[in-house]
Coordinates of C-alpha atoms in Angstrom, one line a residue:
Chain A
X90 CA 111.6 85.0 134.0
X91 CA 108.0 86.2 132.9
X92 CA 106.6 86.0 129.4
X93 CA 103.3 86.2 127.5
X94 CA 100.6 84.4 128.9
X95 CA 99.8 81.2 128.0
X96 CA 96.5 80.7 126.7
X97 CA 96.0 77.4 126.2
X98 CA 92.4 75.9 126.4
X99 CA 90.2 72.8 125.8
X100 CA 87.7 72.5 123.1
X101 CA 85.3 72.8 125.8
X102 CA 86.9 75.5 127.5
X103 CA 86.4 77.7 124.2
X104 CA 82.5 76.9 123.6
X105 CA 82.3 77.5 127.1
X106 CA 83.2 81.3 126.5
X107 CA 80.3 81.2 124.3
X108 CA 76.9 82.8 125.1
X109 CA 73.5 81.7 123.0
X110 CA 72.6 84.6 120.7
X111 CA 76.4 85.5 119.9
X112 CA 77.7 86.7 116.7
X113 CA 80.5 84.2 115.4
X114 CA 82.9 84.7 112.3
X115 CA 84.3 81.2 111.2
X116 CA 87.7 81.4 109.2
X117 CA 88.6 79.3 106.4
X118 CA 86.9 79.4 103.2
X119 CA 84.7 77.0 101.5
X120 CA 85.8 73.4 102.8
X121 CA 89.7 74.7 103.4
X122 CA 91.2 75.4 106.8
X123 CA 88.2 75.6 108.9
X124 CA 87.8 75.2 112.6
X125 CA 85.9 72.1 112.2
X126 CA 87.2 70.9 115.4
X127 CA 85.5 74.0 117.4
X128 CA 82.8 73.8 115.2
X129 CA 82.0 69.9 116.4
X130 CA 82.4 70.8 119.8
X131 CA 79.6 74.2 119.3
X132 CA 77.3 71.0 117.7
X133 CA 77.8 68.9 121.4
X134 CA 76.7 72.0 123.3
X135 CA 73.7 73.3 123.7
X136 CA 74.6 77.1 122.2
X137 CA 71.6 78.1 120.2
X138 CA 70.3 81.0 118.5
X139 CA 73.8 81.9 117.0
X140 CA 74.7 84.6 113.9
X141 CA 77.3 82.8 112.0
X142 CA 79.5 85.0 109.9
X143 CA 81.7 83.0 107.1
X144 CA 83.1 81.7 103.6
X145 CA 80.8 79.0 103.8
X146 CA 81.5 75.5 103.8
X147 CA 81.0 72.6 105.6
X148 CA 81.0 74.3 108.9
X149 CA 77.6 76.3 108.0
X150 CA 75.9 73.0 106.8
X151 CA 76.6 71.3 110.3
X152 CA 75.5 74.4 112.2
X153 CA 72.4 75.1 109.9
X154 CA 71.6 71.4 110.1
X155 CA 71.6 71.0 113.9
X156 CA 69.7 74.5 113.9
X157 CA 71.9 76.0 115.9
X158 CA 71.7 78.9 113.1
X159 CA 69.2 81.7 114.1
X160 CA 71.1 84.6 111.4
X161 CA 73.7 84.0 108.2
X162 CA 75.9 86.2 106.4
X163 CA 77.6 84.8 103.8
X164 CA 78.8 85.3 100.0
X165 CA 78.4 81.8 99.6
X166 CA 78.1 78.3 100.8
X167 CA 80.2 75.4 99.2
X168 CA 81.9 72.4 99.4
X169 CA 84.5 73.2 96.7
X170 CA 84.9 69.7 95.3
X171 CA 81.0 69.9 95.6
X172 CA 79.6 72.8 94.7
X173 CA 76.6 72.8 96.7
X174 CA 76.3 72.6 100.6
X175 CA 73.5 70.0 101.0
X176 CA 72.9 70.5 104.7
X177 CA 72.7 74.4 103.8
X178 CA 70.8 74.2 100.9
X179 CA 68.1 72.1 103.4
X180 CA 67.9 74.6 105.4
X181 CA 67.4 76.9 103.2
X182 CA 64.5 75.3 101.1
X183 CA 63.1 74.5 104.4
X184 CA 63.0 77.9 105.9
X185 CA 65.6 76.4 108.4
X186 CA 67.3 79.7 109.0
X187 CA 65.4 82.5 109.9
X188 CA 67.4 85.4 109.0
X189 CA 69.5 85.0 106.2
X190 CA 72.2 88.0 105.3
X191 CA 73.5 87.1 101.8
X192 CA 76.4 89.2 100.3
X193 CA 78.5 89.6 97.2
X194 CA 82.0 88.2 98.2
X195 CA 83.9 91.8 98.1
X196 CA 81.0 93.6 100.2
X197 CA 81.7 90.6 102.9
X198 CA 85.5 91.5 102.6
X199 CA 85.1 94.6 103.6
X200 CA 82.5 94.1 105.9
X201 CA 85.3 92.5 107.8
X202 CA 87.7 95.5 106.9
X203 CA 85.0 97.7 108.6
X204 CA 85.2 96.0 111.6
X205 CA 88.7 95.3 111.8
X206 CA 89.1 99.4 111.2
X207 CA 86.6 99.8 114.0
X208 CA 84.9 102.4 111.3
X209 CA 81.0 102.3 111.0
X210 CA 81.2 101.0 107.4
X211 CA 83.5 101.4 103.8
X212 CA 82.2 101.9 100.8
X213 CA 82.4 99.5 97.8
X214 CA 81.2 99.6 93.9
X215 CA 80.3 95.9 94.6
X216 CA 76.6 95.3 95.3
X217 CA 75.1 98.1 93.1
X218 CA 72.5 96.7 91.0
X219 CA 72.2 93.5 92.2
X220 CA 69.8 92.1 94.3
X221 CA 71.9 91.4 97.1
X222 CA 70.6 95.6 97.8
X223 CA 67.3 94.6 97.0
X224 CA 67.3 91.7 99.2
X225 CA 68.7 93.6 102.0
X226 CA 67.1 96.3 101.7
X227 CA 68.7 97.7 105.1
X228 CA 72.1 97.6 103.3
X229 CA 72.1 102.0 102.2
X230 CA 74.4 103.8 100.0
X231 CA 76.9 106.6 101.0
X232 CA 77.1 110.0 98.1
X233 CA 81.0 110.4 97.7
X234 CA 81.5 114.5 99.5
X235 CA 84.1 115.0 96.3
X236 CA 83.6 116.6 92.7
X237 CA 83.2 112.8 91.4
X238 CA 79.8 112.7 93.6
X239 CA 79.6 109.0 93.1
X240 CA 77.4 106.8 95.0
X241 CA 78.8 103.7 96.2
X242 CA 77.6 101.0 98.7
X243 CA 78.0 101.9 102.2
X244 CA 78.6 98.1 103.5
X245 CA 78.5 98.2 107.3
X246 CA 80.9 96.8 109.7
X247 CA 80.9 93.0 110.6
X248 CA 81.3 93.3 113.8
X249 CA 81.8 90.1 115.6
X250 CA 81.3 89.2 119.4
X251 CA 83.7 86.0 118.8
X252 CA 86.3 84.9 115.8
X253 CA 86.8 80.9 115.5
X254 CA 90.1 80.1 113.1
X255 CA 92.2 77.4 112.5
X256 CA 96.1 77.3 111.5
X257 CA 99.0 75.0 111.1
X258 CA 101.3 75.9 114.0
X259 CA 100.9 78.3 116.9
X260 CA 102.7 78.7 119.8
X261 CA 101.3 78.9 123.3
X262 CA 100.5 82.8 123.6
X263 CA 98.5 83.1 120.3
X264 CA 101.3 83.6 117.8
X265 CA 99.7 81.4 114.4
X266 CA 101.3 80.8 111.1
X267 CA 99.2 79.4 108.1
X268 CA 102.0 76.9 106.0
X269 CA 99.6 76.7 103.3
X270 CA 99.1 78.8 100.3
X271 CA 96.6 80.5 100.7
X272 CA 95.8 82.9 104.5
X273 CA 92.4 83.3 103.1
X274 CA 91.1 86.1 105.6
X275 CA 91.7 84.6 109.2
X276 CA 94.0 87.5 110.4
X277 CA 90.9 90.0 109.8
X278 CA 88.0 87.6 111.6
X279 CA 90.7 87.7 114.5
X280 CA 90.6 91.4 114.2
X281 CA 87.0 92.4 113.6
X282 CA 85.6 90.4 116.9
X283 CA 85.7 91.0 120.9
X284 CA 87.6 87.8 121.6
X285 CA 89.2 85.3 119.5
X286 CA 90.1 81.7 119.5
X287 CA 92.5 80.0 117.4
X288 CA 92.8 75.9 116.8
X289 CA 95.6 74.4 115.2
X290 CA 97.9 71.5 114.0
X291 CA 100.3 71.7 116.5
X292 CA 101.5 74.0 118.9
X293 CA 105.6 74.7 119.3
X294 CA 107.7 76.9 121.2
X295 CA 108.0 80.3 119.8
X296 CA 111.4 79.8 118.0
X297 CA 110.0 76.8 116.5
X298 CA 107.4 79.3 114.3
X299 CA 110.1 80.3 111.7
X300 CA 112.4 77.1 112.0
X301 CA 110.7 76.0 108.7
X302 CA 109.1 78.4 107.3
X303 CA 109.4 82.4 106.4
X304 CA 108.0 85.5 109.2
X305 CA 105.5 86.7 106.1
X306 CA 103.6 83.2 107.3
X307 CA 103.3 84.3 110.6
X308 CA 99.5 85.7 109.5
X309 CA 98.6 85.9 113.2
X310 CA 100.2 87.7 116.0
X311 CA 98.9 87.0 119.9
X312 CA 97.8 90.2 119.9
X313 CA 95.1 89.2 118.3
X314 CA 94.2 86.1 120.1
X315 CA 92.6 85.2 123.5
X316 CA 93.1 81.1 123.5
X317 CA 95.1 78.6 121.9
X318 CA 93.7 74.9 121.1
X319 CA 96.0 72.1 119.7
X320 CA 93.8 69.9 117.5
X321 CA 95.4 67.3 115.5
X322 CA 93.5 67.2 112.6
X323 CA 91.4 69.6 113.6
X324 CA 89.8 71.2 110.4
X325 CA 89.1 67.8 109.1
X326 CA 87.0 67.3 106.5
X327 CA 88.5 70.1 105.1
X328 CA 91.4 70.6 103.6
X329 CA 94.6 72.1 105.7
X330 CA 97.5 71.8 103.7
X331 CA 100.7 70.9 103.3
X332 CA 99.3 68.7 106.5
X333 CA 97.1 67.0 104.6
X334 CA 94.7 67.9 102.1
X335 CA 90.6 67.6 102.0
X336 CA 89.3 64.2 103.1
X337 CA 87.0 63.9 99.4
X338 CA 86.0 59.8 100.3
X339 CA 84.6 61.4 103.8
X340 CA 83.1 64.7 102.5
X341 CA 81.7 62.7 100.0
X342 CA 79.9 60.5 102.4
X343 CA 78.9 63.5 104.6
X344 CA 77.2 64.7 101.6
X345 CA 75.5 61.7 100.5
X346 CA 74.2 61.2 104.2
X347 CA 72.5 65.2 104.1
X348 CA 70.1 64.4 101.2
X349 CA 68.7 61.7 103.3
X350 CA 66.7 61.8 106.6
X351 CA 67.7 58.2 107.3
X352 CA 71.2 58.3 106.0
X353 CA 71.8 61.3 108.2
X354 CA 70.8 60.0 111.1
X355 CA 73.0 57.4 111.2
X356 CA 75.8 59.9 110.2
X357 CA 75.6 62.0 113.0
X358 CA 75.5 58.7 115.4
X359 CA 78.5 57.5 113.8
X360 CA 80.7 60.5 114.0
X361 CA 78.5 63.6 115.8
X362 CA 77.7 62.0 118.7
X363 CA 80.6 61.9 120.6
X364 CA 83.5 63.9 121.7
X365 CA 86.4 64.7 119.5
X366 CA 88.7 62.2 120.6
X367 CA 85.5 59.4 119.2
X368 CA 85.4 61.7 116.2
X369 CA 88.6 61.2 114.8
X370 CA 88.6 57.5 115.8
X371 CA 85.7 57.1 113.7
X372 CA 87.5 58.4 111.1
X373 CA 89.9 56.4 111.0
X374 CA 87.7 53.8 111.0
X375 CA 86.1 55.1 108.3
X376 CA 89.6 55.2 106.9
X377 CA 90.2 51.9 107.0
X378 CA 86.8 50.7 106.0
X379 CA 87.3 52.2 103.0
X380 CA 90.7 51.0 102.1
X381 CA 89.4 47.5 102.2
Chain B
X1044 CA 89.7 67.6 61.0
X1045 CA 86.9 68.6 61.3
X1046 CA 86.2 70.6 64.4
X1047 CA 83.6 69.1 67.0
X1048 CA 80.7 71.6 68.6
X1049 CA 83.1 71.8 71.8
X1050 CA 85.8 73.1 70.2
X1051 CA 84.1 75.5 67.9
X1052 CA 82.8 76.7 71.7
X1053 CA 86.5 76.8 72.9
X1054 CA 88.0 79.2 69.8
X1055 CA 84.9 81.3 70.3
X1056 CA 85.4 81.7 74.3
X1057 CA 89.1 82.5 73.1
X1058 CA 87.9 85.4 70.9
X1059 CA 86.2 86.6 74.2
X1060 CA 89.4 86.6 75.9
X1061 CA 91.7 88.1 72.7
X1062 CA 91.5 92.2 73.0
X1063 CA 91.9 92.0 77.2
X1064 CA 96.1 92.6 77.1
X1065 CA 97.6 92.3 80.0
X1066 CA 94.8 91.2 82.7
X1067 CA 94.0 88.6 84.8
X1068 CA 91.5 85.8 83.0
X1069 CA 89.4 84.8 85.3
X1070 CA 87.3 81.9 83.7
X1071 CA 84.7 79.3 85.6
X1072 CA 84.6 75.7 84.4
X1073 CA 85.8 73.9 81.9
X1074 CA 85.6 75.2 78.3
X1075 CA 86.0 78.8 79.6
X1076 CA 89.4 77.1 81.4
X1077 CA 90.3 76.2 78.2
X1078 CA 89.4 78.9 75.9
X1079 CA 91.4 81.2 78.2
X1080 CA 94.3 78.9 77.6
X1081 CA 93.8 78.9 74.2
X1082 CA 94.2 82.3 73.7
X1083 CA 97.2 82.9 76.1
X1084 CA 99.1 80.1 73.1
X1085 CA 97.6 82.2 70.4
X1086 CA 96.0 85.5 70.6
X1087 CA 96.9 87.1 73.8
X1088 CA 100.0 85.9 75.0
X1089 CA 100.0 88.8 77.6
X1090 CA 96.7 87.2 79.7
X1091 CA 97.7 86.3 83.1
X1092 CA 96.0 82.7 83.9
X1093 CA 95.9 80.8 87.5
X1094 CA 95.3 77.3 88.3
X1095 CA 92.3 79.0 89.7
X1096 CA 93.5 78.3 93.4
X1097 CA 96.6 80.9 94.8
X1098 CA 99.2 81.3 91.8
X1099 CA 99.3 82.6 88.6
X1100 CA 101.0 80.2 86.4
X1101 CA 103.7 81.2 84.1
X1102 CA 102.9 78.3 81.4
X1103 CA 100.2 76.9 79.8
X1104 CA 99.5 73.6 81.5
X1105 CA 96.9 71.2 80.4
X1106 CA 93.7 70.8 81.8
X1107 CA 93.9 69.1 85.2
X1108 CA 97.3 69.4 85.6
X1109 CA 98.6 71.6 88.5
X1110 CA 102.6 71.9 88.4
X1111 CA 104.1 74.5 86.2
X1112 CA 105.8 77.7 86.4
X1113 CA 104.4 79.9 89.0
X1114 CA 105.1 83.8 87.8
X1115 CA 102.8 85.2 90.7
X1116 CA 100.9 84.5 94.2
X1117 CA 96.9 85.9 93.8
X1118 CA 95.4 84.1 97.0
X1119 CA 91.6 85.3 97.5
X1120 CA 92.7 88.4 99.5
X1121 CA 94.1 89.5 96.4
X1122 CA 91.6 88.7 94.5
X1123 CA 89.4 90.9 95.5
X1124 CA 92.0 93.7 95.1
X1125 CA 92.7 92.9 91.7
X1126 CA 88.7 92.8 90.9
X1127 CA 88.6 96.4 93.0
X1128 CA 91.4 97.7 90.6
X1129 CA 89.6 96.4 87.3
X1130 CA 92.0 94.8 85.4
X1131 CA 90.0 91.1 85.3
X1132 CA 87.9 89.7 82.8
X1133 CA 85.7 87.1 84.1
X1134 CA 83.9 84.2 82.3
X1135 CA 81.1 83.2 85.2
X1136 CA 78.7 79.8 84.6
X1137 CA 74.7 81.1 84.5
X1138 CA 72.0 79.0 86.3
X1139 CA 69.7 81.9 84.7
X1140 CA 70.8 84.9 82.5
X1141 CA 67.8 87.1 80.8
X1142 CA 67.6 89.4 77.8
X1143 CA 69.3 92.5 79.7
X1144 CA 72.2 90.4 80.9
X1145 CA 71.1 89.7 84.5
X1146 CA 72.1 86.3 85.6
X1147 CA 72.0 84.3 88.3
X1148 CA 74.2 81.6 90.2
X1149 CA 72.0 82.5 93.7
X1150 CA 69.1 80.7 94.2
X1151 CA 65.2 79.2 92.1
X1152 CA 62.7 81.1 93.6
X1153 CA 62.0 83.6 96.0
X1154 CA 65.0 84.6 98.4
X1155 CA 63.0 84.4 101.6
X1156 CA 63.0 80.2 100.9
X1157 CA 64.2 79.2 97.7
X1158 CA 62.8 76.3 96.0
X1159 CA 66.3 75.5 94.9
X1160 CA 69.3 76.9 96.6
X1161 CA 72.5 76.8 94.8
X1162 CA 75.7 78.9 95.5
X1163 CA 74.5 82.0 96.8
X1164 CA 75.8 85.3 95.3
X1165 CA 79.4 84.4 95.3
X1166 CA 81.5 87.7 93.8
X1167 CA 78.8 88.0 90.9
X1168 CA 77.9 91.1 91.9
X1169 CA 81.4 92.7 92.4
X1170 CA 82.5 91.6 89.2
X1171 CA 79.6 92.8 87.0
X1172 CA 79.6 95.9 88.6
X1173 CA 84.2 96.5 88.4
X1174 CA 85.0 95.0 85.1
X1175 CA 85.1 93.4 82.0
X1176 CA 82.4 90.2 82.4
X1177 CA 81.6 87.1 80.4
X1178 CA 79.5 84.3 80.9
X1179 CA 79.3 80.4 79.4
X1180 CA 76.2 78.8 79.1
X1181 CA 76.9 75.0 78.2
X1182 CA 73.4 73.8 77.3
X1183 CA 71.2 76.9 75.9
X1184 CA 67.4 76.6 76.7
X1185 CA 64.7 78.2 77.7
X1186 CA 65.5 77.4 81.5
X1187 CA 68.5 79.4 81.1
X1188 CA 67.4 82.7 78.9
X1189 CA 64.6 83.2 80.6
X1190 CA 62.2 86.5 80.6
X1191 CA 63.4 87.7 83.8
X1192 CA 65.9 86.0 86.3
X1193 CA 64.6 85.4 90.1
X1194 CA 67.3 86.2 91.8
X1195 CA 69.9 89.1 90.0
X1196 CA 73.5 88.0 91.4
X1197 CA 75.4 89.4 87.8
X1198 CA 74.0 92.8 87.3
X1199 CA 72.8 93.7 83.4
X1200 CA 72.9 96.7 81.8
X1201 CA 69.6 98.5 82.6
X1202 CA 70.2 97.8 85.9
X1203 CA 73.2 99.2 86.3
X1204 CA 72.3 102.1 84.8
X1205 CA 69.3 102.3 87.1
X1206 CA 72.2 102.2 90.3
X1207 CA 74.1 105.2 89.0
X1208 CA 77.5 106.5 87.5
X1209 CA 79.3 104.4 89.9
X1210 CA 77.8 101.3 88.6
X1211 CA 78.1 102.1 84.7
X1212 CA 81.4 103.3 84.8
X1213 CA 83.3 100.0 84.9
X1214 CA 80.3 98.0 83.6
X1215 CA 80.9 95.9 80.6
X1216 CA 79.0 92.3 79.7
X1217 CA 81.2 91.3 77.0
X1218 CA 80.0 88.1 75.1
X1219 CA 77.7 84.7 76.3
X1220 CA 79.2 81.9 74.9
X1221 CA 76.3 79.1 74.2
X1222 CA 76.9 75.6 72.9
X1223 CA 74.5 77.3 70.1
X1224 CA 76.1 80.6 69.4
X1225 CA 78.0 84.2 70.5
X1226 CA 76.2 86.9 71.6
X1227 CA 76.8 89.9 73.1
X1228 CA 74.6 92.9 75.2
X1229 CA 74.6 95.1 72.5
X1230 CA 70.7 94.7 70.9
X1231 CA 68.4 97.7 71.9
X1232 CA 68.9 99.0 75.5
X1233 CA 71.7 96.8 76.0
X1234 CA 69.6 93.7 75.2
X1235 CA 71.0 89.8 74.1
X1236 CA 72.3 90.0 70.5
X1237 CA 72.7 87.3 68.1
X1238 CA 76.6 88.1 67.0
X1239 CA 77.2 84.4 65.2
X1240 CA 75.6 80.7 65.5
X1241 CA 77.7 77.8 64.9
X1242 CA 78.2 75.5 62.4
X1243 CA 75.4 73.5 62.1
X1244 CA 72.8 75.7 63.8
X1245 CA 69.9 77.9 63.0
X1246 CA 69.1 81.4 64.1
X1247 CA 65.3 79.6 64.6
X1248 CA 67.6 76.6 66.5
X1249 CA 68.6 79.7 68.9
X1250 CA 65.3 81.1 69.0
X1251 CA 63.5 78.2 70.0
X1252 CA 66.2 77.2 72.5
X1253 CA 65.6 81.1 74.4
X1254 CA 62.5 81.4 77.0
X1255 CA 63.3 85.3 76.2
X1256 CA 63.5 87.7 73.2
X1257 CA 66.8 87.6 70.9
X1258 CA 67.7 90.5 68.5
X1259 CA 68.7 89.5 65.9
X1260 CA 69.4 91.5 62.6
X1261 CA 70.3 91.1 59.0
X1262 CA 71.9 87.8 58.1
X1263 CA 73.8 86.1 61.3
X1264 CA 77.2 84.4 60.3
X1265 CA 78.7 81.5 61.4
X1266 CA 80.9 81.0 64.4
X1267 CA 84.6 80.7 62.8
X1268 CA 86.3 77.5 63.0
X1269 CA 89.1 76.9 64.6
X1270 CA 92.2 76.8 62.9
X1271 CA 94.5 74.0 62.3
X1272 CA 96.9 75.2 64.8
X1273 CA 94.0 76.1 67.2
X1274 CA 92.9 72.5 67.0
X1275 CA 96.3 70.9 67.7
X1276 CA 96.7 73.2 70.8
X1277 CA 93.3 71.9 72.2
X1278 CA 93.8 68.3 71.1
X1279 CA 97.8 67.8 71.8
X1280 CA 98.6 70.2 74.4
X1281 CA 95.7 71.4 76.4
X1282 CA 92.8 69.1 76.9
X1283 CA 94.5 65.4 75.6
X1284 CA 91.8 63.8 77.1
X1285 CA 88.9 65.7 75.8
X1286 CA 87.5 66.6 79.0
X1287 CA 85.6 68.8 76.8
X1288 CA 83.5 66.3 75.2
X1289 CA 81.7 65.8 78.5
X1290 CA 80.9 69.7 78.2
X1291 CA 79.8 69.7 74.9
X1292 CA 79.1 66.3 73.9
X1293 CA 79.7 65.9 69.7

């Protein structure tokens, strides 16, 4: 009997799909459901000159910070329970990033729409005014053709050459359900680049999708997908509920460790340096360290 | 009873929130949070409040508290449809505002490499620009009302009427909240009005306290007090452990 493909990969195997000087949309928003697992393993590589496309968290810091970062775009960058990224706000007080691309949330939305319409751009009321047009001063208007003759922003496609996300359960051929409550926008990143990869929680047998939860959760569809990673904990430090929420004590220490030269340092060797197998052993040593 | 500065601040933020009907309240923080919530109890039962994650919450919870009735789902996706669509009055936090009613939440400094980076532009720009906007400004100074703001992430009045019909015609800076007073955008040209101070403040306090021009005519009242019932709602129900003194310290 024949059946969709399976397209399960290795960490590895997925950064090794990825060229230096690619355009990359990370899912998630903030520090909730991101592919921090993928992200780690882009940090062990030696990828550089990347455009990262994302709700920014915790996965821009680490990227900026090992300047692996050539271009942003981004509404914003945040830790949630912390409201400012320190690795992010480094680099960009430093000059750490050299081309930075920063949008008002709804213009980055439909950015994404653009893309995942395959239409040059849409136009939006948000952005007009602001500075975000000044700033970008590439960013151009579009004059409505109707009687209302309204200029609104013409925001331009975000294309993207690869889409990292990360979900709760998948099954072998790409097929992803997010059991939290919130999708954020994973579905579109899928949609608006060449190839995408998708990490999650655990991966079951298709039936096993909908034993415990409804089809309008089934955000992803393999259609959209090109490999399948099962990583246990694989958006950690972020949150990636209901299988467990944001690791605060550990974000907390990752953001202590940024503001210092030192402190970082020693950060990275304790938990950056090795794969992701010494990664989350670390952390449970961390874990436990702090329980004492 | 006598009200403290923080709760004088919370009634007033209500007031913002009290003509909107039957919209989504979108407030930042913690006083807005709870002025929003103090108006759903008293003014404007209609308001449609979330626990500022993915639901809208059928109740009135407390501050902090997360389980309650859930009367809707409003994950970010639709979000940004509901900001699209208009009906969404914001109250946003202001790193910098100026005397048109540009703010900023972006970044100190210039752009290209800020000399302090904070959130970026976030939706600031989207929700000037589609409706009905707001803004709290816990401890007024002249870092905050300054003559012009570095980076504009909420879009004032002139400005939008620099961009065009498509960016006035959904335009509208309703009040700034100030642990000193209420204003509003309606001075000359759209500019910063003084509307009221409260008790136990100056119009010379504000003035002092504002690194840009204030208009302020004829004789400025005070900021209502809260009612009796206002103040049991904020002490008994919805902030029992008066986060809000940590706002607005007494």
């Amino acid at each position: 009997m024949t059946g969709p493909r399976d397209k399960q990969m290795s960490l590895d195997d997925v950064v090794g799909e990825l060229k230096d000087g690619m355009t990359i949309g990370i899912g998630g928003w903030g520090s909730r459901r991101k592919p921090m697992a993928l992200v780690r393993a882009i940090l062990r590589s030696d990828l550089r000159d990347l455009t990262i496309v994302s709700w920014g968290g915790p996965d821009v810091g680490l990227l900026a910070r090992a300047g692996k970062v050539r271009k942003l775009v981004y509404a914003f960058v945040s830790l949630d329970s912390i409201p400012l990224e320190p690795n992010f706000q480094h680099a960009r007080q430093s000059g750490g990033i050299p081309d930075v691309v920063e949008l008002d949330e709804g213009m980055f939305l439909t950015g994404l729409r653009a893309a995942a319409q395959r239409v040059p751009f849409l136009p939006t009321r948000a952005g007009l005014g602001s500075d975000v047009l000044v700033n970008q001063p590439w960013l151009k208007t579009v004059t409505s053709p109707y009687d209302d003759g309204e200029e609104l922003v013409a925001m331009p496609a975000l294309n993207l050459d690869v889409a990292l996300v990360h979900l709760n359960r998948a099954d072998a051929h790409g097929n992803a359900a997010y059991l939290g409550p919130d999708p954020y926008f994973d579905d579109l990143f899928c949609m608006a680049a060449d190839r995408a990869f998708l990490s999650c929680e655990q991966i079951t047998d298709t039936a096993g999708l909908t034993v415990d939860t409804p089809v309008q959760r089934l955000l992803i569809s393999r259609m959209m997908v090109d490999g399948v990673v099962e990583t246990p904990n694989g958006a950690h430090f972020t949150s990636c509920v209901p299988d467990y929420d944001r690791d605060e004590p550990f974000q907390k220490a990752y953001a202590e460790a940024a503001r210092d030269a030192d402190a970082w340092a020693a950060f990275e060797a304790r938990f950056l340096q090795g794969d992701e197998a010494a990664y989350q052993q670390a952390v449970t040593a961390f874990r436990e360290e702090a329980a004492r | 009873m006598t009200p403290t500065p923080a709760e004088v601040c919370a009634a007033a933020i209500a007031d913002a929130f009290a003509d909107d009907g039957e919209i989504f309240a979108s407030p930042m923080g913690l006083l807005p949070t709870l002025g929003a919530r103090l108006a759903k109890l008293t003014s404007n039962p209609d308001l449609l409040i979330s626990d500022g994650e993915t639901v809208f919450l059928g109740g009135v919870p407390p501050l902090g508290a997360s389980a309650d009735v859930v009367e809707g789902w409003i994950p970010f996706r639709r979000v940004f449809d509901v900001v699209a669509w208009g009906r969404r009055h914001v109250m946003m936090g202001a790193t910098q505002i100026d005397q048109h009613g540009n703010q900023n939440i972006s970044a100190i400094g210039e752009f290209a490499q800020p000399k302090r980076m904070l959130l970026g532009s976030r939706g600031a720009p989207g929700n000037t620009i589609n409706h009905r906007t707001s803004y709290w400004v816990p401890k007024h100074s002249p870092r905050v009302f300054v003559p012009q703001v570095d980076i504009v992430s909420g879009v004032g009045r002139a400005r939008a009427e620099q961009a065009g019909a498509a960016a006035t015609r959904f335009h509208d800076l309703h009040r700034i909240v100030s642990n000193l007073g209420v204003f509003d955008l309606q001075g000359p040209d759209g500019t910063l009005r003084l509307l009221s101070v409260h008790p136990g403040v100056t119009t010379d306090d504000v003035v002092e306290a504002s690194g840009c021009p204030i208009y302020i005519e004829g004789d400025v009242p005070e900021t209502r007090q809260p009612t009796m019932s206002e103040l049991v709602l904020i002490r008994e129900v919805l902030d029992p452990r008066s986060l809000r003194d940590r706002e607005v310290p007494s």
